Amino acid sequence: MSYKPAILEAATHLFAEKGFKNTSIAAISQLSGAAEGTLFHHFRNKEEIFLEVLKLARGRIINEVDETINTESLHSGLEHVEAVINTYLYLSEKLHSEFSLLFRGFSYEQAKVHEAWRNNLESIYNCFLNALSEGIVIGQEDGSIAAGISPTKTAMIIFAMVNGLVRFDNSNLFPVDSLYYDVIKNCRKMLT
Amino acid sequence: MSYKPAILEAATHLFAEKGFKNTSIAAISQLSGAAEGTLFHHFRNKEEIFLEVLKLARGRIINEVDETINTESLHSGLEHVEAVINTYLYLSEKLHSEFSLLFRGFSYEQAKVHEAWRNNLESIYNCFLNALSEGIVIGQEDGSIAAGISPTKTAMIIFAMVNGLVRFDNSNLFPVDSLYYDVIKNCRKMLT
DNA sequence: ACCAGGACCGAGCAGTCACTCGGTTTTTAA
DNA sequence: TTAAAAACCGAGTGACTGCTCGGTCCTGGT
């Protein structure tokens, strides 16, 4: 057996809670049970640990999205869009740590230096954005969504809304559990 | 003359770009031109510098909001809401660094330790949230906004949307300049 | 002219950090 | 059974951190 999975699990939680700089190798070592030297046996440096954590999170999130959306039987484009939103809200609770990683800001500078980090984050965002705009296109074909609106622009706006709310909740700024129904309701207003 | 303003200005930019932990006293000293010792003559420690930076940002933002909204002549609640949104979009560019500070996540843990930090952030958010829900209430009285909706809930949803978009832009994730008109349009759909 | 007090300085301190390295233990495969 | 490989260990290292402290410089009031 190897400590690698335990290290990644511990690192996921610590990076999510405290951020990259605020998480020390010593802390990951302690939480995972592996000695500090062992961390550097499995990973070249701290940044590589973070990259692997991001990859893992991306895999988990995208996997769940594909599964949830493809499993459900959707009868219209509007239902498709609503399913994506519900999935996002559902996953933000189920994969709390992974979403916290998403929400930790990566400034322009950091992203330029660590392009690999940003690529992982972007592909998670794009997964949802694409699913939303696909749903809108389908909806415009079957008539469940108004024809005049731009799929990509509206997808971005809806995503910003849902993402913004989840972020409030995730960072304990405002409680938003009671708003989930209102979100769907308002999206319907925007789309029909 | 005192280095205090220069220190706060330098700290604002560095904290906004790199975050608290990633900004060193040495860096603030270098950018401001003041010696390291001088920083600790004006401030007790690094955390106090950050707190003063937050206070300054809050003052600037809230001041601008009051000015902009009170100056404009608004004929309906709907116009009031739209003015708040436009102000937010406008300020996010004008006070770019200050907004970056807003967007840097403060996890539950950090916020518990540094309650004063969170209070400043919350009061900025509440400034916009209150302005939005006030506008909705006014709009429901004068008939420009539908009666059925909840002011506080809808204010939160609209704010999440606008805030989410600005955050995308601010952290260079997606360019959203072309979406500003669509934001207003979609808000109108939600409110009428 | 003098002095008190605030502004300013930067070498130095103790602590923390990511990371290395020489070594032991465990696993794997022949 | 044995030997190579992989996993693991933790004391040690140098770079960096926030912060202190003894001192100089500048300014305004008398």
PDB file of C-alpha atoms (C1' of nucleotides) in Angstrom, chain A residues 1-3 35 37-38 41-42, chain D residues 6-12 17:
ATOM      1  CA  MET A   1       0.000   0.000   0.000  1.00  0.00           C
ATOM      2  CA  SER A   2       0.995   3.584  -0.530  1.00  0.00           C
ATOM      3  CA  TYR A   3       0.359   6.787   1.338  1.00  0.00           C
ATOM      4  CA  ALA A  35       6.275  11.511   7.097  1.00  0.00           C
ATOM      5  CA  GLY A  37       9.983  12.794   3.408  1.00  0.00           C
ATOM      6  CA  THR A  38       7.285  10.504   2.072  1.00  0.00           C
ATOM      7  CA  HIS A  41       8.903  10.637  -2.497  1.00  0.00           C
ATOM      8  CA  HIS A  42       5.488  10.730  -4.192  1.00  0.00           C
TER       9      HIS A  42
ATOM     10  C1'  DA D   6       9.842   0.902  -4.026  1.00  0.00           C
ATOM     11  C1'  DA D   7       8.058   3.059   0.172  1.00  0.00           C
ATOM     12  C1'  DC D   8       9.093   5.280   4.111  1.00  0.00           C
ATOM     13  C1'  DC D   9      11.437   7.961   7.652  1.00  0.00           C
ATOM     14  C1'  DG D  10      12.909  12.362  10.261  1.00  0.00           C
ATOM     15  C1'  DA D  11      16.838  15.142  11.536  1.00  0.00           C
ATOM     16  C1'  DG D  12      19.071  18.724   9.174  1.00  0.00           C
ATOM     17  C1'  DT D  17       9.123  35.403   7.539  1.00  0.00           C
TER      18       DT D  17
END
